Structure formats: C-alpha cells, structure tokens
Amino acid sequence: MNFQVKYFQELTITELYEILQLRSEVFVVEQDCVYQDLDFKDQKSLHVFGLKNDRIVAYTRIFKAGDYFECASIGRVVVQENERKFGFGHDIMKASIKAIKDHFNANEITISAQVYLKKFYESHGFKKVGDGYLEDGIPHIRMDKIHY
C-alpha cells in the first residue's frame, strides 16, 4: 500500500471525492448513522490515505495540538469494508502516528474511539481515559497515547 499525507489544499478533486465517498460509505451507510461528516475541520487537518490499485481504501485525518483536542489527534479512521482483512487498519494507524511525529513533532496523541475498537487501538499503544460517551449516537471512549 502506498501512503500519502496531504493538506486539504493539496488534495486533488478526485482524492477529495474518494475520501468523502469512503467516509460516507462506512460511517453513514455501513454504520447506519446519520451525522454531519462535513464539519469544516478537513480544511485544518492533514489527510493520511492509503492507495491500493490507485484507489483510496484507508484514510485518517490528523490534527496538530489545539486544533481538535489539547494534544495532536487522529480521527475519521476508516478502511473500506472489503479491504479490512488485509490489516490496512493497522497500516493506516502506523502511518498516521508517524505523520503526527514527522509533521507536528508531537509525543502525545488523543483519539475519540468507538468502544468496540478499544483493543485495536490498545494494540497501537493507546490507553482509555475517563468514562465512555455517545458521539453521534455511537458509544465512544477517549484514548491517549504517549510515545517516546
């Protein structure tokens, strides 16, 4: 898989369309959750995406400290459903953590994780912080990672 990291202004129209389509496919249709995905935060984030056969199949957006949470953060973690069996979720998380280090020189990362993915994020060094909460009707937990 080929990973790219781009600011919003660097995305091509086709890349932006594929990113929004993938996010809608998973977060709205697959998870049956009606929510406003277009939140004007894409413009201030870095977009990390994985290409397979010239198609975006894995994606996150990352933020520097203060733009979303107090610490740097990763959000909108998504892998196309038929590509999950290849471990691309782990690959996109590793690429995102590296991008935060490379672009923001940050040692702390916060995520708002869907509860059912707790073990997945723990495998990348994240630890649960505080109580769970509902975000767009789906149970979430805050998780932090401090890496050295």
PDB file of C-alpha atoms in Angstrom:
ATOM      1  CA  MET A   1       0.000   0.000   0.000  1.00  0.00           C
ATOM      2  CA  ASN A   2       1.201   3.456  -0.887  1.00  0.00           C
ATOM      3  CA  PHE A   3       0.522   6.098   1.786  1.00  0.00           C
ATOM      4  CA  GLN A   4       0.247   9.809   1.154  1.00  0.00           C
ATOM      5  CA  VAL A   5      -0.052  12.738   3.540  1.00  0.00           C
ATOM      6  CA  LYS A   6      -1.555  15.965   2.216  1.00  0.00           C
ATOM      7  CA  TYR A   7      -3.019  19.203   3.464  1.00  0.00           C
ATOM      8  CA  PHE A   8      -6.563  19.943   2.316  1.00  0.00           C
ATOM      9  CA  GLN A   9      -5.369  22.429  -0.311  1.00  0.00           C
ATOM     10  CA  GLU A  10      -3.038  19.788  -1.801  1.00  0.00           C
ATOM     11  CA  LEU A  11      -5.763  17.203  -2.375  1.00  0.00           C
ATOM     12  CA  THR A  12      -6.918  16.714  -5.934  1.00  0.00           C
ATOM     13  CA  ILE A  13     -10.644  16.874  -6.606  1.00  0.00           C
ATOM     14  CA  THR A  14     -10.615  13.122  -7.264  1.00  0.00           C
ATOM     15  CA  GLU A  15      -8.800  12.379  -3.979  1.00  0.00           C
ATOM     16  CA  LEU A  16     -11.240  14.541  -2.014  1.00  0.00           C
ATOM     17  CA  TYR A  17     -14.202  12.869  -3.695  1.00  0.00           C
ATOM     18  CA  GLU A  18     -12.837   9.361  -2.927  1.00  0.00           C
ATOM     19  CA  ILE A  19     -12.146  10.323   0.709  1.00  0.00           C
ATOM     20  CA  LEU A  20     -15.652  11.714   1.222  1.00  0.00           C
ATOM     21  CA  GLN A  21     -17.195   8.727  -0.549  1.00  0.00           C
ATOM     22  CA  LEU A  22     -15.269   6.265   1.666  1.00  0.00           C
ATOM     23  CA  ARG A  23     -16.193   8.110   4.854  1.00  0.00           C
ATOM     24  CA  SER A  24     -19.860   8.210   3.812  1.00  0.00           C
ATOM     25  CA  GLU A  25     -19.835   4.544   2.772  1.00  0.00           C
ATOM     26  CA  VAL A  26     -18.604   3.407   6.185  1.00  0.00           C
ATOM     27  CA  PHE A  27     -19.730   5.983   8.746  1.00  0.00           C
ATOM     28  CA  VAL A  28     -23.173   6.784   7.315  1.00  0.00           C
ATOM     29  CA  VAL A  29     -24.287   3.737   5.313  1.00  0.00           C
ATOM     30  CA  GLU A  30     -22.477   0.758   6.899  1.00  0.00           C
ATOM     31  CA  GLN A  31     -22.822   2.029  10.475  1.00  0.00           C
ATOM     32  CA  ASP A  32     -26.321   3.372   9.806  1.00  0.00           C
ATOM     33  CA  CYS A  33     -25.523   6.687  11.464  1.00  0.00           C
ATOM     34  CA  VAL A  34     -26.957   9.928  10.201  1.00  0.00           C
ATOM     35  CA  TYR A  35     -24.495  12.678  11.102  1.00  0.00           C
ATOM     36  CA  GLN A  36     -22.837  15.717   9.557  1.00  0.00           C
ATOM     37  CA  ASP A  37     -19.484  14.420   8.270  1.00  0.00           C
ATOM     38  CA  LEU A  38     -18.627  17.687   6.518  1.00  0.00           C
ATOM     39  CA  ASP A  39     -17.694  19.725   9.578  1.00  0.00           C
ATOM     40  CA  PHE A  40     -15.208  22.309   8.236  1.00  0.00           C
ATOM     41  CA  LYS A  41     -12.393  20.559  10.137  1.00  0.00           C
ATOM     42  CA  ASP A  42     -10.990  18.957   6.982  1.00  0.00           C
ATOM     43  CA  GLN A  43      -9.523  22.311   5.966  1.00  0.00           C
ATOM     44  CA  LYS A  44      -7.250  22.461   9.030  1.00  0.00           C
ATOM     45  CA  SER A  45      -6.254  18.787   9.124  1.00  0.00           C
ATOM     46  CA  LEU A  46      -3.637  16.695   7.391  1.00  0.00           C
ATOM     47  CA  HIS A  47      -5.121  13.846   5.383  1.00  0.00           C
ATOM     48  CA  VAL A  48      -3.399  10.451   5.525  1.00  0.00           C
ATOM     49  CA  PHE A  49      -4.567   7.914   2.992  1.00  0.00           C
ATOM     50  CA  GLY A  50      -3.584   4.558   1.622  1.00  0.00           C
ATOM     51  CA  LEU A  51      -3.869   3.699  -2.049  1.00  0.00           C
ATOM     52  CA  LYS A  52      -4.339   0.218  -3.462  1.00  0.00           C
ATOM     53  CA  ASN A  53      -4.542  -0.076  -7.248  1.00  0.00           C
ATOM     54  CA  ASP A  54      -4.784   3.737  -7.416  1.00  0.00           C
ATOM     55  CA  ARG A  55      -7.911   3.801  -5.204  1.00  0.00           C
ATOM     56  CA  ILE A  56      -8.135   5.203  -1.664  1.00  0.00           C
ATOM     57  CA  VAL A  57      -9.044   2.280   0.606  1.00  0.00           C
ATOM     58  CA  ALA A  58      -7.764   3.542   4.000  1.00  0.00           C
ATOM     59  CA  TYR A  59      -7.891   7.019   5.482  1.00  0.00           C
ATOM     60  CA  THR A  60      -7.487   9.210   8.577  1.00  0.00           C
ATOM     61  CA  ARG A  61      -7.297  12.885   9.236  1.00  0.00           C
ATOM     62  CA  ILE A  62      -4.839  14.206  11.790  1.00  0.00           C
ATOM     63  CA  PHE A  63      -4.674  17.461  13.728  1.00  0.00           C
ATOM     64  CA  LYS A  64      -1.927  19.341  15.478  1.00  0.00           C
ATOM     65  CA  ALA A  65      -2.340  20.063  19.197  1.00  0.00           C
ATOM     66  CA  GLY A  66      -5.109  22.570  19.848  1.00  0.00           C
ATOM     67  CA  ASP A  67      -6.941  22.156  16.536  1.00  0.00           C
ATOM     68  CA  TYR A  68      -9.296  19.433  17.806  1.00  0.00           C
ATOM     69  CA  PHE A  69      -8.080  18.187  21.187  1.00  0.00           C
ATOM     70  CA  GLU A  70      -5.467  19.641  23.521  1.00  0.00           C
ATOM     71  CA  CYS A  71      -2.992  17.095  22.085  1.00  0.00           C
ATOM     72  CA  ALA A  72      -2.399  16.099  18.479  1.00  0.00           C
ATOM     73  CA  SER A  73      -5.164  13.783  17.323  1.00  0.00           C
ATOM     74  CA  ILE A  74      -6.287  11.206  14.791  1.00  0.00           C
ATOM     75  CA  GLY A  75      -9.849  10.988  13.562  1.00  0.00           C
ATOM     76  CA  ARG A  76     -12.116   9.545  10.876  1.00  0.00           C
ATOM     77  CA  VAL A  77     -10.147   6.282  10.870  1.00  0.00           C
ATOM     78  CA  VAL A  78     -11.664   4.233   8.075  1.00  0.00           C
ATOM     79  CA  VAL A  79     -10.868   1.253   5.868  1.00  0.00           C
ATOM     80  CA  GLN A  80     -13.072   0.087   3.017  1.00  0.00           C
ATOM     81  CA  GLU A  81     -15.042  -2.946   4.226  1.00  0.00           C
ATOM     82  CA  ASN A  82     -13.713  -5.466   1.679  1.00  0.00           C
ATOM     83  CA  GLU A  83     -10.095  -4.392   2.392  1.00  0.00           C
ATOM     84  CA  ARG A  84     -10.109  -4.822   6.208  1.00  0.00           C
ATOM     85  CA  LYS A  85      -8.982  -8.460   6.097  1.00  0.00           C
ATOM     86  CA  PHE A  86      -5.555  -7.326   4.856  1.00  0.00           C
ATOM     87  CA  GLY A  87      -4.640  -5.426   8.045  1.00  0.00           C
ATOM     88  CA  PHE A  88      -4.861  -1.994   6.434  1.00  0.00           C
ATOM     89  CA  GLY A  89      -6.372  -0.571   9.633  1.00  0.00           C
ATOM     90  CA  HIS A  90      -3.078  -1.244  11.402  1.00  0.00           C
ATOM     91  CA  ASP A  91      -1.135   0.164   8.459  1.00  0.00           C
ATOM     92  CA  ILE A  92      -3.114   3.420   8.345  1.00  0.00           C
ATOM     93  CA  MET A  93      -2.717   3.874  12.122  1.00  0.00           C
ATOM     94  CA  LYS A  94       1.058   3.390  11.899  1.00  0.00           C
ATOM     95  CA  ALA A  95       1.226   5.857   9.003  1.00  0.00           C
ATOM     96  CA  SER A  96      -0.898   8.363  10.945  1.00  0.00           C
ATOM     97  CA  ILE A  97       1.197   8.118  14.115  1.00  0.00           C
ATOM     98  CA  LYS A  98       4.347   8.590  12.005  1.00  0.00           C
ATOM     99  CA  ALA A  99       2.792  11.590  10.224  1.00  0.00           C
ATOM    100  CA  ILE A 100       1.990  13.230  13.571  1.00  0.00           C
ATOM    101  CA  LYS A 101       5.591  12.762  14.664  1.00  0.00           C
ATOM    102  CA  ASP A 102       7.012  13.941  11.319  1.00  0.00           C
ATOM    103  CA  HIS A 103       4.722  16.942  10.730  1.00  0.00           C
ATOM    104  CA  PHE A 104       3.841  18.100  14.238  1.00  0.00           C
ATOM    105  CA  ASN A 105       6.760  16.713  16.303  1.00  0.00           C
ATOM    106  CA  ALA A 106       4.181  15.643  18.890  1.00  0.00           C
ATOM    107  CA  ASN A 107       4.626  12.957  21.547  1.00  0.00           C
ATOM    108  CA  GLU A 108       1.015  12.801  22.741  1.00  0.00           C
ATOM    109  CA  ILE A 109      -1.996  11.759  20.672  1.00  0.00           C
ATOM    110  CA  THR A 110      -5.685  11.722  21.627  1.00  0.00           C
ATOM    111  CA  ILE A 111      -8.435   9.861  19.795  1.00  0.00           C
ATOM    112  CA  SER A 112     -12.186   9.526  20.233  1.00  0.00           C
ATOM    113  CA  ALA A 113     -12.553   5.783  19.647  1.00  0.00           C
ATOM    114  CA  GLN A 114     -15.639   3.723  19.026  1.00  0.00           C
ATOM    115  CA  VAL A 115     -15.839   1.421  22.070  1.00  0.00           C
ATOM    116  CA  TYR A 116     -15.839  -1.815  20.051  1.00  0.00           C
ATOM    117  CA  LEU A 117     -12.385  -0.879  18.655  1.00  0.00           C
ATOM    118  CA  LYS A 118     -10.731  -0.449  22.085  1.00  0.00           C
ATOM    119  CA  LYS A 119      -8.454  -3.500  21.723  1.00  0.00           C
ATOM    120  CA  PHE A 120      -7.457  -2.424  18.208  1.00  0.00           C
ATOM    121  CA  TYR A 121      -6.296   0.981  19.472  1.00  0.00           C
ATOM    122  CA  GLU A 122      -4.657  -0.570  22.547  1.00  0.00           C
ATOM    123  CA  SER A 123      -2.525  -2.610  20.133  1.00  0.00           C
ATOM    124  CA  HIS A 124      -1.141   0.752  18.924  1.00  0.00           C
ATOM    125  CA  GLY A 125      -0.315   1.949  22.443  1.00  0.00           C
ATOM    126  CA  PHE A 126      -3.474   3.902  23.243  1.00  0.00           C
ATOM    127  CA  LYS A 127      -4.991   3.756  26.726  1.00  0.00           C
ATOM    128  CA  LYS A 128      -8.578   4.514  27.772  1.00  0.00           C
ATOM    129  CA  VAL A 129      -9.054   7.796  29.638  1.00  0.00           C
ATOM    130  CA  GLY A 130     -12.223   8.558  31.608  1.00  0.00           C
ATOM    131  CA  ASP A 131     -15.770   7.372  31.054  1.00  0.00           C
ATOM    132  CA  GLY A 132     -17.482   6.488  27.816  1.00  0.00           C
ATOM    133  CA  TYR A 133     -19.822   8.867  25.992  1.00  0.00           C
ATOM    134  CA  LEU A 134     -22.114   8.958  22.985  1.00  0.00           C
ATOM    135  CA  GLU A 135     -20.886  10.638  19.828  1.00  0.00           C
ATOM    136  CA  ASP A 136     -23.435  10.762  17.008  1.00  0.00           C
ATOM    137  CA  GLY A 137     -25.375   8.037  18.847  1.00  0.00           C
ATOM    138  CA  ILE A 138     -22.424   5.603  18.931  1.00  0.00           C
ATOM    139  CA  PRO A 139     -20.586   4.670  22.181  1.00  0.00           C
ATOM    140  CA  HIS A 140     -17.077   6.201  22.235  1.00  0.00           C
ATOM    141  CA  ILE A 141     -14.169   6.495  24.651  1.00  0.00           C
ATOM    142  CA  ARG A 142     -11.278   8.888  24.818  1.00  0.00           C
ATOM    143  CA  MET A 143      -7.917   7.177  24.370  1.00  0.00           C
ATOM    144  CA  ASP A 144      -4.451   8.711  24.705  1.00  0.00           C
ATOM    145  CA  LYS A 145      -1.040   7.602  23.539  1.00  0.00           C
ATOM    146  CA  ILE A 146       2.259   8.942  24.764  1.00  0.00           C
ATOM    147  CA  HIS A 147       5.186   7.755  22.668  1.00  0.00           C
ATOM    148  CA  TYR A 148       8.872   8.437  23.021  1.00  0.00           C
TER     149      TYR A 148
END
